[in-house]
Coordinates of C-alpha atoms in Angstrom, one line a residue:
M1 CA 0.0 0.0 0.0
S2 CA 1.2 3.5 -0.8
E3 CA -1.2 5.4 1.5
L4 CA 1.1 8.3 2.2
L5 CA 2.4 8.5 -1.4
N6 CA -1.1 8.7 -2.7
T7 CA -1.7 11.9 -0.8
I8 CA 1.2 13.6 -2.6
N9 CA 0.1 15.2 -5.9
E10 CA 2.5 18.2 -5.7
P11 CA 5.6 19.1 -3.6
A12 CA 3.5 21.6 -1.6
Q13 CA 1.7 18.7 0.0
L14 CA 5.1 17.0 0.6
R15 CA 6.3 20.0 2.5
K16 CA 3.4 19.8 4.9
L17 CA 4.5 16.3 6.1
R18 CA 6.3 15.9 9.4
R19 CA 9.9 14.9 9.0
S20 CA 9.2 11.8 10.9
E21 CA 6.9 10.7 8.0
L22 CA 9.5 11.1 5.3
E23 CA 11.2 7.8 5.7
R24 CA 7.9 6.0 5.3
L25 CA 7.3 8.1 2.2
A26 CA 10.7 7.1 0.9
N27 CA 9.9 3.4 1.3
E28 CA 6.6 3.7 -0.5
L29 CA 8.1 5.8 -3.3
R30 CA 10.9 3.3 -3.8
A31 CA 8.4 0.4 -4.0
F32 CA 6.3 2.4 -6.5
V33 CA 9.3 3.1 -8.7
L34 CA 10.3 -0.6 -8.8
N35 CA 6.8 -1.9 -9.6
S36 CA 6.1 0.9 -12.1
V37 CA 9.3 0.4 -14.1
A38 CA 8.8 -3.4 -14.0
R39 CA 5.5 -2.9 -15.8
T40 CA 6.6 -0.4 -18.4
G41 CA 10.4 -0.8 -18.7
G42 CA 12.7 2.1 -18.2
H43 CA 15.6 3.3 -16.1
L44 CA 15.6 1.6 -12.7
S45 CA 18.9 1.4 -10.9
S46 CA 19.6 5.2 -10.9
N47 CA 16.0 6.0 -9.9
L48 CA 16.1 3.7 -6.9
G49 CA 19.2 5.5 -5.8
T50 CA 17.8 9.0 -5.8
V51 CA 14.6 8.5 -3.8
E52 CA 15.7 10.2 -0.6
L53 CA 17.6 12.9 -2.4
T54 CA 14.5 13.7 -4.4
I55 CA 12.3 13.9 -1.4
A56 CA 14.8 16.1 0.5
L57 CA 15.1 18.5 -2.4
H58 CA 11.3 19.1 -2.8
Y59 CA 10.9 19.2 1.0
V60 CA 13.5 21.9 1.5
F61 CA 13.2 24.0 -1.7
N62 CA 10.2 25.8 -2.9
T63 CA 9.7 24.1 -6.2
P64 CA 8.8 25.0 -9.0
H65 CA 9.8 28.5 -8.0
D66 CA 13.2 27.1 -7.1
R67 CA 14.6 25.2 -10.1
I68 CA 16.0 21.7 -10.1
V69 CA 17.9 20.4 -13.2
W70 CA 18.4 16.7 -13.3
D71 CA 21.5 15.9 -15.3
V72 CA 20.8 13.3 -18.1
G73 CA 17.5 12.6 -16.4
H74 CA 17.9 8.9 -15.9
Q75 CA 17.2 9.5 -12.2
S76 CA 14.1 11.7 -12.5
Y77 CA 11.3 9.2 -12.0
P78 CA 10.8 9.9 -8.3
H79 CA 10.7 13.6 -9.2
K80 CA 8.0 12.9 -11.8
I81 CA 6.0 10.9 -9.2
L82 CA 6.1 13.6 -6.6
T83 CA 5.2 16.3 -9.1
G84 CA 1.7 15.2 -10.1
R85 CA 2.6 12.4 -12.6
R86 CA 2.2 9.4 -10.4
E87 CA -0.9 8.0 -12.2
A88 CA 0.6 8.7 -15.6
M89 CA 3.7 6.6 -14.9
S90 CA 1.9 3.7 -16.5
T91 CA 2.4 5.5 -19.8
L92 CA 6.1 6.0 -19.3
R93 CA 8.2 6.0 -22.5
Q94 CA 5.1 5.1 -24.6
L95 CA 3.4 6.9 -27.5
G96 CA 1.5 9.8 -26.1
G97 CA 2.7 9.1 -22.5
L98 CA 5.4 10.5 -20.2
S99 CA 8.9 11.0 -21.4
G100 CA 11.6 9.0 -19.8
F101 CA 13.5 12.2 -19.2
P102 CA 12.7 15.7 -17.8
C103 CA 10.6 17.6 -20.4
R104 CA 9.6 21.2 -20.1
N105 CA 6.4 20.6 -22.1
E106 CA 5.4 18.0 -19.6
S107 CA 5.5 19.8 -16.3
E108 CA 6.4 23.2 -14.8
Y109 CA 8.6 21.2 -12.3
D110 CA 10.8 20.1 -15.2
A111 CA 12.9 23.2 -15.2
F112 CA 15.1 22.1 -18.1
G113 CA 14.9 19.3 -20.7
T114 CA 17.8 16.9 -20.3
A115 CA 18.8 13.5 -21.7
H116 CA 22.4 14.1 -22.9
S117 CA 25.0 14.2 -20.2
S118 CA 26.7 17.0 -18.3
T119 CA 24.5 19.9 -19.2
S120 CA 22.9 20.6 -15.8
I121 CA 25.5 23.0 -14.3
S122 CA 25.5 25.2 -17.4
A123 CA 21.7 25.3 -17.5
A124 CA 21.4 25.9 -13.7
L125 CA 24.0 28.6 -13.9
G126 CA 22.0 30.4 -16.6
M127 CA 18.9 30.2 -14.5
A128 CA 20.7 31.5 -11.4
R129 CA 22.1 34.5 -13.3
A130 CA 18.7 35.2 -14.9
S131 CA 17.1 35.3 -11.5
Q132 CA 19.6 37.8 -10.3
L133 CA 19.2 40.0 -13.4
K134 CA 15.5 40.0 -13.0
G135 CA 15.7 40.7 -9.2
E136 CA 14.0 37.4 -8.3
K137 CA 15.1 35.4 -5.3
R138 CA 15.3 31.8 -6.2
F139 CA 17.7 28.9 -6.0
S140 CA 18.9 26.9 -9.0
I141 CA 20.0 23.3 -8.2
A142 CA 21.9 21.0 -10.6
V143 CA 21.9 17.3 -9.7
I144 CA 24.8 15.6 -11.6
G145 CA 26.2 12.1 -11.4
D146 CA 29.9 11.2 -10.9
G147 CA 29.9 9.8 -14.5
A148 CA 28.6 13.0 -15.9
M149 CA 31.2 15.0 -13.9
T150 CA 33.9 13.5 -16.2
A151 CA 32.8 15.6 -19.1
G152 CA 34.5 18.8 -19.9
M153 CA 31.3 20.8 -20.1
A154 CA 30.6 20.3 -16.4
F155 CA 34.0 21.9 -15.5
E156 CA 33.5 24.6 -18.1
A157 CA 30.3 25.6 -16.3
M158 CA 31.9 25.4 -12.9
N159 CA 34.8 27.5 -14.0
N160 CA 32.3 30.2 -15.2
A161 CA 30.1 29.9 -12.1
G162 CA 33.0 30.4 -9.6
I163 CA 33.4 34.1 -10.5
Y164 CA 30.1 35.1 -9.0
D165 CA 30.4 35.4 -5.3
D166 CA 26.7 35.8 -4.6
L167 CA 25.3 33.3 -7.1
P168 CA 22.3 31.3 -5.8
L169 CA 23.6 28.1 -7.4
I170 CA 23.8 24.7 -5.8
V171 CA 25.6 21.7 -7.5
I172 CA 24.8 18.3 -6.0
L173 CA 27.2 15.6 -7.0
N174 CA 25.2 12.3 -6.8
D175 CA 28.2 9.9 -6.3
N176 CA 27.1 6.4 -6.9
E177 CA 30.5 5.3 -8.3
M178 CA 28.9 4.2 -11.6
S179 CA 27.9 5.6 -14.9
I180 CA 26.4 3.3 -17.6
S181 CA 29.9 2.1 -18.3
P182 CA 32.5 2.1 -15.4
P183 CA 33.8 5.6 -14.8
V184 CA 37.3 6.2 -16.3
G185 CA 40.0 8.8 -16.5
A186 CA 42.8 10.5 -14.6
L187 CA 40.4 12.4 -12.3
N188 CA 38.8 9.2 -11.0
R189 CA 42.2 7.6 -10.5
Y190 CA 43.6 10.7 -8.8
L191 CA 40.8 10.8 -6.2
A192 CA 41.1 7.1 -5.6
R193 CA 44.8 7.4 -5.2
L194 CA 44.3 10.2 -2.6
I195 CA 42.3 7.8 -0.5
S196 CA 45.1 5.3 -0.2
G197 CA 47.9 7.9 0.0
R198 CA 49.7 8.9 3.2
F199 CA 48.3 12.4 3.2
Y200 CA 44.8 11.2 3.2
A201 CA 45.6 8.6 5.9
A202 CA 47.2 11.2 8.1
A203 CA 44.3 13.6 7.6
K204 CA 41.8 10.8 8.3
K205 CA 43.7 9.9 11.5
G206 CA 43.6 13.6 12.6
V207 CA 39.9 13.8 11.9
G208 CA 39.4 10.6 13.8
Q209 CA 41.1 11.9 16.9
I210 CA 39.1 15.1 16.8
L211 CA 35.8 13.3 16.3
S212 CA 36.6 10.5 18.8
I213 CA 34.2 12.2 21.2
A214 CA 31.4 11.7 18.7
P215 CA 31.4 8.0 17.9
P216 CA 28.3 8.1 15.6
V217 CA 30.0 10.7 13.3
L218 CA 33.3 8.7 13.3
K219 CA 31.3 5.5 12.5
F220 CA 29.6 7.3 9.6
L221 CA 32.9 8.5 8.2
R222 CA 34.4 5.0 8.3
R223 CA 31.3 3.6 6.6
M224 CA 31.6 6.2 3.8
E225 CA 35.3 5.8 3.4
G226 CA 35.0 3.9 0.2
H227 CA 33.2 6.8 -1.4
A228 CA 34.7 9.8 0.3
K229 CA 37.5 10.3 -2.2
G230 CA 39.4 12.3 0.4
I231 CA 37.6 14.1 3.2
V232 CA 40.0 17.0 3.1
V233 CA 41.1 17.1 -0.5
P234 CA 37.8 17.5 -2.4
A235 CA 37.2 20.8 -0.6
T236 CA 40.4 22.2 -2.0
F237 CA 39.7 20.8 -5.4
F238 CA 36.2 22.2 -5.9
E239 CA 36.9 25.4 -3.9
E240 CA 39.5 26.3 -6.5
F241 CA 36.6 26.7 -8.9
G242 CA 35.0 29.1 -6.4
F243 CA 32.5 26.7 -4.8
N244 CA 32.0 26.1 -1.1
Y245 CA 32.4 22.3 -0.8
I246 CA 30.3 20.3 1.7
G247 CA 30.4 16.5 2.0
P248 CA 30.4 13.7 1.5
I249 CA 27.1 12.9 3.2
D250 CA 24.9 9.8 3.0
G251 CA 22.4 10.3 0.2
H252 CA 20.0 7.8 1.7
D253 CA 19.9 9.5 5.2
L254 CA 17.1 12.0 5.3
K255 CA 18.2 13.1 8.7
S256 CA 21.5 14.3 7.2
L257 CA 20.2 15.5 3.8
I258 CA 17.5 17.8 5.0
P259 CA 19.5 19.8 7.6
T260 CA 22.4 20.0 5.2
L261 CA 20.2 21.4 2.4
C262 CA 18.5 23.8 4.8
N263 CA 22.0 25.1 5.8
L264 CA 23.0 25.5 2.2
K265 CA 20.0 27.9 1.7
E266 CA 21.6 30.2 4.2
L267 CA 25.0 30.4 2.6
K268 CA 26.1 32.9 0.0
G269 CA 27.6 32.1 -3.4
P270 CA 27.9 28.8 -5.3
Q271 CA 27.7 25.7 -3.2
F272 CA 28.9 22.1 -4.0
L273 CA 27.3 19.3 -2.1
H274 CA 28.7 15.8 -2.4
V275 CA 26.2 13.0 -1.6
V276 CA 26.9 9.3 -1.8
T277 CA 24.1 7.0 -3.0
K278 CA 23.9 3.4 -4.1
K279 CA 22.4 2.5 -7.5
G280 CA 19.5 0.0 -7.1
Q281 CA 19.1 0.9 -3.4
G282 CA 16.5 -1.2 -1.7
Y283 CA 16.2 -3.8 -4.5
S284 CA 18.9 -6.4 -3.9
L285 CA 19.0 -7.6 -7.6
A286 CA 19.6 -4.1 -8.9
E287 CA 22.2 -3.4 -6.1
A288 CA 24.1 -6.5 -7.2
D289 CA 24.0 -5.7 -10.9
P290 CA 23.2 -2.1 -11.5
V291 CA 24.3 -2.2 -15.1
L292 CA 21.8 -5.0 -16.0
Y293 CA 19.1 -3.1 -14.2
H294 CA 20.1 0.3 -15.7
G295 CA 17.4 0.3 -18.3
P296 CA 15.5 -3.0 -18.3
G297 CA 12.4 -3.9 -20.2
K298 CA 9.3 -5.3 -18.5
F299 CA 10.1 -7.9 -15.8
N300 CA 8.7 -9.6 -12.7
P301 CA 10.3 -7.9 -9.6
A302 CA 10.0 -11.1 -7.6
Q303 CA 12.0 -13.1 -10.3
G304 CA 14.2 -10.4 -11.7
I305 CA 15.3 -10.1 -15.3
Q306 CA 15.2 -13.4 -17.1
S307 CA 17.5 -13.8 -20.1
V308 CA 15.7 -14.7 -23.4
P309 CA 17.7 -16.0 -26.3
A310 CA 17.8 -13.6 -29.2
V311 CA 16.2 -14.9 -32.4
R312 CA 18.2 -12.5 -34.6
K313 CA 21.4 -10.6 -34.1
T314 CA 21.2 -6.9 -33.5
Y315 CA 23.3 -4.6 -35.6
T316 CA 25.2 -3.7 -32.4
Q317 CA 26.2 -7.4 -32.1
V318 CA 27.2 -7.5 -35.7
F319 CA 29.5 -4.5 -35.2
G320 CA 31.0 -6.0 -32.0
E321 CA 31.8 -9.3 -33.7
W322 CA 33.2 -7.6 -36.8
L323 CA 35.5 -5.4 -34.7
C324 CA 36.9 -8.4 -32.9
D325 CA 37.4 -10.3 -36.2
I326 CA 39.1 -7.4 -37.9
A327 CA 41.3 -6.7 -34.9
E328 CA 42.5 -10.3 -35.1
Q329 CA 43.6 -9.6 -38.6
D330 CA 45.0 -6.1 -38.2
E331 CA 46.9 -5.1 -35.1
R332 CA 46.5 -1.4 -36.1
V333 CA 42.7 -1.5 -35.4
I334 CA 41.7 0.5 -32.3
G335 CA 38.3 0.6 -30.6
I336 CA 37.1 3.9 -29.0
T337 CA 33.9 4.7 -27.2
P338 CA 32.6 7.7 -25.2
A339 CA 31.3 5.8 -22.2
M340 CA 29.1 3.5 -24.1
R341 CA 30.9 0.1 -23.9
E342 CA 27.8 -2.0 -23.4
G343 CA 25.5 0.0 -25.7
S344 CA 27.9 0.0 -28.6
G345 CA 28.8 -3.7 -28.3
L346 CA 32.4 -3.4 -27.2
I347 CA 32.4 -5.7 -24.1
E348 CA 34.1 -8.6 -25.9
F349 CA 36.5 -6.3 -27.7
E350 CA 37.7 -4.8 -24.4
Q351 CA 38.2 -8.3 -23.0
R352 CA 40.2 -9.6 -25.9
F353 CA 42.1 -6.5 -26.9
P354 CA 42.4 -4.4 -23.7
N355 CA 45.5 -2.5 -25.0
R356 CA 43.5 -1.4 -28.1
Y357 CA 40.3 -0.5 -26.3
Y358 CA 39.7 3.1 -25.1
D359 CA 36.7 4.3 -23.1
V360 CA 37.4 8.0 -22.9
G361 CA 34.4 8.8 -20.7
I362 CA 31.6 11.1 -21.5
A363 CA 33.7 13.1 -23.8
E364 CA 32.5 12.8 -27.4
Q365 CA 34.6 15.8 -28.6
H366 CA 37.8 14.3 -27.2
A367 CA 36.9 10.8 -28.5
V368 CA 36.9 12.1 -32.1
T369 CA 40.0 14.2 -31.9
F370 CA 41.8 11.4 -30.0
A371 CA 40.9 9.2 -32.9
G372 CA 42.4 11.7 -35.2
G373 CA 45.7 11.6 -33.4
L374 CA 45.8 7.9 -33.6
A375 CA 45.1 8.0 -37.4
V376 CA 47.9 10.5 -38.0
E377 CA 50.3 7.9 -36.6
G378 CA 49.1 5.2 -39.0
L379 CA 46.6 3.4 -36.7
K380 CA 43.1 2.5 -37.7
P381 CA 40.7 4.0 -35.1
V382 CA 37.1 2.9 -35.0
V383 CA 34.8 5.3 -33.0
A384 CA 31.7 3.4 -31.8
I385 CA 29.2 6.1 -31.1
Y386 CA 25.4 6.7 -31.2
S387 CA 24.0 9.0 -33.9
T388 CA 22.6 11.4 -31.3
F389 CA 26.0 11.7 -29.7
V390 CA 27.9 12.4 -32.9
Q391 CA 26.1 15.7 -32.8
R392 CA 28.1 16.7 -29.7
A393 CA 31.4 16.4 -31.6
Y394 CA 30.4 18.0 -34.9
D395 CA 33.2 20.6 -34.9
Q396 CA 35.8 18.0 -34.2
L397 CA 34.4 15.8 -37.0
I398 CA 34.8 18.6 -39.5
H399 CA 37.9 20.4 -38.2
D400 CA 40.0 17.6 -36.8
I401 CA 39.1 14.7 -39.0
A402 CA 37.5 15.6 -42.4
L403 CA 39.5 18.8 -43.0
Q404 CA 42.7 16.7 -42.7
N405 CA 41.1 13.7 -44.5
L406 CA 42.1 11.3 -41.7
P407 CA 41.1 7.6 -42.0
V408 CA 38.8 7.4 -39.0
L409 CA 35.8 5.0 -39.1
F410 CA 32.6 6.1 -37.3
A411 CA 30.4 3.1 -36.5
I412 CA 27.1 5.1 -35.9
D413 CA 24.6 3.1 -33.9
R414 CA 21.0 4.0 -33.2
A415 CA 20.7 5.7 -36.6
G416 CA 17.0 6.5 -37.1
L417 CA 14.2 6.3 -34.6
V418 CA 15.1 4.6 -31.3
G419 CA 11.7 4.1 -29.7
A420 CA 11.2 4.6 -26.0
D421 CA 14.1 7.1 -25.5
G422 CA 12.3 9.5 -27.8
A423 CA 13.5 12.7 -29.6
T424 CA 16.6 13.2 -27.5
H425 CA 18.1 10.0 -28.6
A426 CA 16.7 9.6 -32.1
G427 CA 19.3 9.5 -34.9
A428 CA 17.4 11.6 -37.3
Y429 CA 20.0 14.0 -38.6
D430 CA 23.3 12.3 -39.2
I431 CA 22.6 11.7 -43.0
A432 CA 22.0 15.4 -43.4
F433 CA 24.9 16.7 -41.4
L434 CA 27.4 14.1 -42.5
R435 CA 26.9 14.2 -46.3
C436 CA 27.6 17.9 -46.5
I437 CA 31.1 17.5 -45.1
P438 CA 33.9 17.2 -47.7
N439 CA 35.9 14.0 -47.8
M440 CA 33.3 12.0 -45.9
T441 CA 32.0 8.6 -47.1
V442 CA 28.6 7.7 -45.7
M443 CA 27.1 4.2 -45.9
A444 CA 23.8 2.6 -44.8
P445 CA 23.5 -1.2 -44.7
S446 CA 20.2 -2.9 -45.6
D447 CA 20.8 -6.0 -43.5
E448 CA 23.2 -7.7 -41.1
N449 CA 25.6 -9.1 -43.7
E450 CA 25.8 -5.9 -45.6
C451 CA 26.6 -4.1 -42.4
R452 CA 29.6 -6.4 -41.8
Q453 CA 30.9 -5.9 -45.3
M454 CA 30.3 -2.1 -45.2
L455 CA 32.4 -1.9 -42.0
Y456 CA 35.2 -3.7 -43.7
T457 CA 34.8 -1.5 -46.8
A458 CA 35.0 1.6 -44.7
L459 CA 38.2 0.5 -43.0
Q460 CA 39.9 0.2 -46.3
Q461 CA 39.4 3.8 -47.2
S462 CA 42.0 6.5 -46.9
G463 CA 39.7 9.2 -45.5
P464 CA 36.9 9.5 -42.9
T465 CA 34.0 7.1 -43.2
A466 CA 30.7 6.5 -41.4
V467 CA 28.5 3.4 -41.4
R468 CA 25.1 4.2 -39.9
Y469 CA 22.9 1.4 -38.7
P470 CA 19.7 1.2 -36.7
R471 CA 18.9 0.1 -33.2
G472 CA 17.7 -3.5 -32.8
A473 CA 17.8 -6.6 -35.0
G474 CA 18.1 -6.8 -38.7
P475 CA 15.8 -8.7 -41.1
G476 CA 17.6 -12.0 -40.4
V477 CA 20.0 -12.3 -43.3
A478 CA 22.8 -14.8 -42.9
I479 CA 26.2 -13.3 -42.1
Q480 CA 29.1 -14.3 -44.3
K481 CA 32.2 -14.6 -42.3
P482 CA 34.7 -13.7 -45.1
M483 CA 34.9 -10.0 -45.5
K484 CA 34.8 -8.5 -49.0
A485 CA 34.9 -4.8 -49.9
L486 CA 31.9 -3.4 -51.7
P487 CA 32.4 -1.3 -54.8
L488 CA 32.7 2.3 -53.5
G489 CA 29.7 4.4 -54.3
K490 CA 27.7 1.7 -56.0
G491 CA 24.2 0.6 -55.3
E492 CA 22.3 -2.4 -56.6
V493 CA 18.8 -3.0 -58.2
R494 CA 17.0 -5.4 -56.0
R495 CA 13.7 -5.5 -57.9
M496 CA 12.7 -4.4 -61.5
S497 CA 9.2 -3.3 -62.4
T498 CA 7.4 -4.9 -65.2
Q499 CA 4.8 -2.1 -65.5
P500 CA 4.2 -0.4 -68.8
V501 CA 5.6 3.0 -69.6
G502 CA 3.5 5.6 -67.8
Q503 CA 3.2 3.6 -64.6
R504 CA 6.8 2.7 -63.8
I505 CA 8.0 3.7 -60.3
A506 CA 11.5 3.3 -59.0
I507 CA 12.1 3.3 -55.2
L508 CA 15.5 4.5 -54.1
A509 CA 15.8 3.0 -50.6
F510 CA 18.6 3.7 -48.1
G511 CA 19.6 1.4 -45.3
S512 CA 16.8 0.1 -43.1
M513 CA 14.2 1.3 -45.6
V514 CA 15.2 -1.3 -48.2
A515 CA 13.1 -4.1 -46.5
P516 CA 9.8 -2.2 -46.3
S517 CA 10.4 -0.7 -49.7
L518 CA 10.7 -4.2 -51.2
A519 CA 7.5 -5.2 -49.5
A520 CA 5.7 -2.1 -50.8
A521 CA 7.1 -2.7 -54.3
E522 CA 5.6 -6.1 -54.4
T523 CA 2.1 -4.6 -54.1
L524 CA 2.9 -1.9 -56.6
N525 CA 5.1 -3.8 -59.1
A526 CA 7.7 -1.1 -58.6
S527 CA 11.5 -1.2 -59.0
V528 CA 13.7 -1.0 -55.9
A529 CA 17.3 0.0 -55.6
N530 CA 19.4 -0.6 -52.5
M531 CA 21.4 2.5 -52.7
R532 CA 24.0 1.5 -50.1
F533 CA 26.0 4.7 -50.3
I534 CA 24.7 8.1 -49.3
K535 CA 28.0 9.7 -50.2
P536 CA 29.4 9.1 -52.7
L537 CA 25.9 8.7 -54.2
D538 CA 25.6 6.3 -57.1
A539 CA 24.6 9.0 -59.5
A540 CA 24.8 6.8 -62.5
L541 CA 22.2 4.5 -61.0
V542 CA 19.9 7.4 -60.0
H543 CA 20.2 8.8 -63.5
Q544 CA 19.5 5.5 -65.2
L545 CA 16.4 4.8 -63.1
A546 CA 15.1 8.3 -63.7
Q547 CA 15.5 7.9 -67.4
T548 CA 13.8 4.5 -67.5
H549 CA 11.0 5.2 -65.1
D550 CA 8.2 7.7 -64.8
A551 CA 8.9 8.7 -61.2
L552 CA 11.3 8.2 -58.4
V553 CA 10.6 7.7 -54.7
T554 CA 13.4 8.1 -52.2
V555 CA 13.0 6.5 -48.8
E556 CA 15.2 7.0 -45.8
E557 CA 15.1 6.7 -42.0
G558 CA 16.4 10.2 -41.5
C559 CA 15.2 13.7 -41.8
V560 CA 13.8 14.6 -45.3
M561 CA 15.4 18.1 -45.2
G562 CA 18.9 17.8 -46.5
G563 CA 18.8 14.0 -46.5
A564 CA 19.6 11.3 -49.0
G565 CA 16.6 12.1 -51.1
S566 CA 17.9 15.6 -51.4
A567 CA 21.2 14.2 -52.6
C568 CA 19.4 12.4 -55.4
I569 CA 17.5 15.5 -56.4
E570 CA 20.7 17.5 -56.4
S571 CA 22.3 14.9 -58.7
L572 CA 19.4 15.0 -61.2
L573 CA 19.4 18.8 -61.3
A574 CA 23.2 18.8 -61.9
A575 CA 22.7 16.4 -64.8
G576 CA 19.7 18.3 -66.2
I577 CA 17.4 15.2 -65.9
Q578 CA 13.7 15.9 -65.4
C579 CA 11.7 13.4 -63.3
P580 CA 9.1 13.7 -60.6
V581 CA 10.5 12.8 -57.2
L582 CA 8.7 11.9 -54.0
Q583 CA 10.8 12.1 -50.8
L584 CA 9.8 10.0 -47.9
G585 CA 11.6 10.2 -44.5
L586 CA 11.2 11.7 -41.1
P587 CA 9.2 14.8 -40.9
D588 CA 10.4 18.3 -39.8
N589 CA 9.4 17.9 -36.2
F590 CA 10.8 16.1 -33.1
I591 CA 9.3 12.6 -32.8
A592 CA 8.5 11.6 -29.2
Q593 CA 8.8 8.2 -27.5
G594 CA 6.9 5.1 -28.5
D595 CA 7.2 1.7 -30.0
P596 CA 9.6 2.0 -32.9
A597 CA 7.4 0.1 -35.4
R598 CA 4.4 2.3 -34.5
L599 CA 6.5 5.4 -34.9
L600 CA 7.8 4.4 -38.3
A601 CA 4.2 3.6 -39.3
N602 CA 3.1 7.0 -38.1
C603 CA 5.8 8.6 -40.3
G604 CA 4.6 6.5 -43.3
L605 CA 7.9 4.5 -43.3
D606 CA 6.5 1.0 -43.1
S607 CA 5.6 -1.0 -46.2
I608 CA 1.9 0.1 -46.0
G609 CA 2.8 3.8 -45.6
I610 CA 5.3 3.7 -48.4
A611 CA 2.8 2.1 -50.8
Q612 CA 0.0 4.4 -49.8
A613 CA 2.2 7.5 -50.3
I614 CA 3.2 6.3 -53.8
R615 CA -0.4 5.5 -54.7
Q616 CA -1.7 8.9 -53.5
R617 CA 1.0 10.8 -55.4
F618 CA 1.3 8.8 -58.6
L619 CA -0.8 5.8 -59.2
M620 CA -4.2 7.2 -58.3
H621 CA -3.7 9.4 -61.4
A622 CA -2.0 6.8 -63.5
T623 CA -4.1 7.7 -66.5
E624 CA -2.7 11.2 -66.3
H625 CA 0.8 12.2 -67.2
L626 CA 3.0 11.6 -64.2
G627 CA 4.7 14.9 -64.6
A628 CA 1.6 16.8 -63.4
T629 CA 2.7 18.9 -60.5
S630 CA 1.0 19.1 -57.2
A631 CA 1.6 21.0 -53.9
S632 CA 3.5 18.0 -52.5
E633 CA 5.3 17.0 -55.6
L634 CA 8.8 18.3 -56.6
M635 CA 9.2 18.5 -60.4
I636 CA 12.7 18.7 -61.7

């Protein structure tokens, strides 16, 4: 029963509770999070770890007047539940339902939309300065995890914030010693080394002597020793940025959290509170394996996650296996990931080739330029990165890689719609922003085997290449172990129409859209080309099909504006070839969360939608000349 939780529909009601009731509320809230996520799927470990911190923040601060920014937002479910969305949690990450991340359109309590890492301090700093400029008295609080603190943007924001002596900004480091992949880097090692060093030992001994008259405090410090990262040193480290450092304190102890937060409200200038939490807190299975329970699908909490054998390999698995195979053949191959070892399929590669595996942390910009440095010295770096995260390193991609024509291979996962993670993680724009860069080669496989062969093809090139592939499994095509380079910039005709002149339609399909295009073509008796290459485009094939068909249809799982279809039109214009062209792809709006198949259908990118669009544009008027223009038809 969640009798107390059911009375909380907004934080104002929470603030009316007695402090003695808050622990009971925390227990009910944690149970609700567990059972809710088990029914819908979503992020679990991180949310179980922030229950008490969320309660304390809304209890102490006057939200939504005071602003809370949740970095990434993986840990914002308790926040959603306490801010009027408890009943709507059954719709989490579903079409038309709640976003899995903070969303300003969803609630006034979501002060800033987040989903990409390490943005919270910058946003909260902007809010804090805005409140000062407007003469409004309010606090801005950034809650950031220790994994997100490894990104340069977090320190850029702190460096900027530290110059304002009276800034109403509070940064809360939620230290659970785990990001999605294990935290890495010199900073993490430096702090760990301080704990075991003589200076820390001497300082700890001195503190122990001073606090010997307060055994409960000493007991707490000893219990937190594994997380403390230097009771003395962090204060110096963060205060050099102009922050007043407090901590570490137990992030699950409301009796510590609430008085500390109350005290912070009375202090002037930017404050830095270090809290220690445990991912999966209160659910033993998640505590034991927080990575497995980071973002599970639906499961039975009593049984835990049950492994189900995969029927078909995912593109991520295809990439991971290819990288290991090619690394066996070529010792120059290097694997790089910006903190997405599991998601990018690099676990086996790390195990087999530890000296050639680099997790650079949440640092996409660094990952790309680091790869450039390796390439300059004759190595073959492969950057495994999500489409949505390539966006964060666009300048480096242009300036450090493409401008110097360096042979860096970008294995771009999650290209296209991603489903439950929604607009923030959708790979909708990589075709458009990659194909406009000089020296870039961009490929899109239509199936698992073509993905493997394209990756091999890309590695043979002397300049930058990208292979974009979708999330999830392919159509189930058998994978050929031998690797063979594909002819550069050459597509293939997969189906030829037998329709008479006047009704001949050719579909130019890219990547994941080949399968639904073939299915649509069967009902229309249309031709289908698997274009394979977005850049260099197979212009000869485009021109041939335009001259032997009455209309062309381009289909891509990417934005229409500036996408692969636009490349085809540009090629026809340059050659002076006139042919009606229908462009199908993702519309010019952000696509929210939902089932991937349903989202594609809503965008008209399933076989039914493709066939329907072609009929409406062309075949319904088959007796008329196909060159007749309409408002939605581009005539060239």
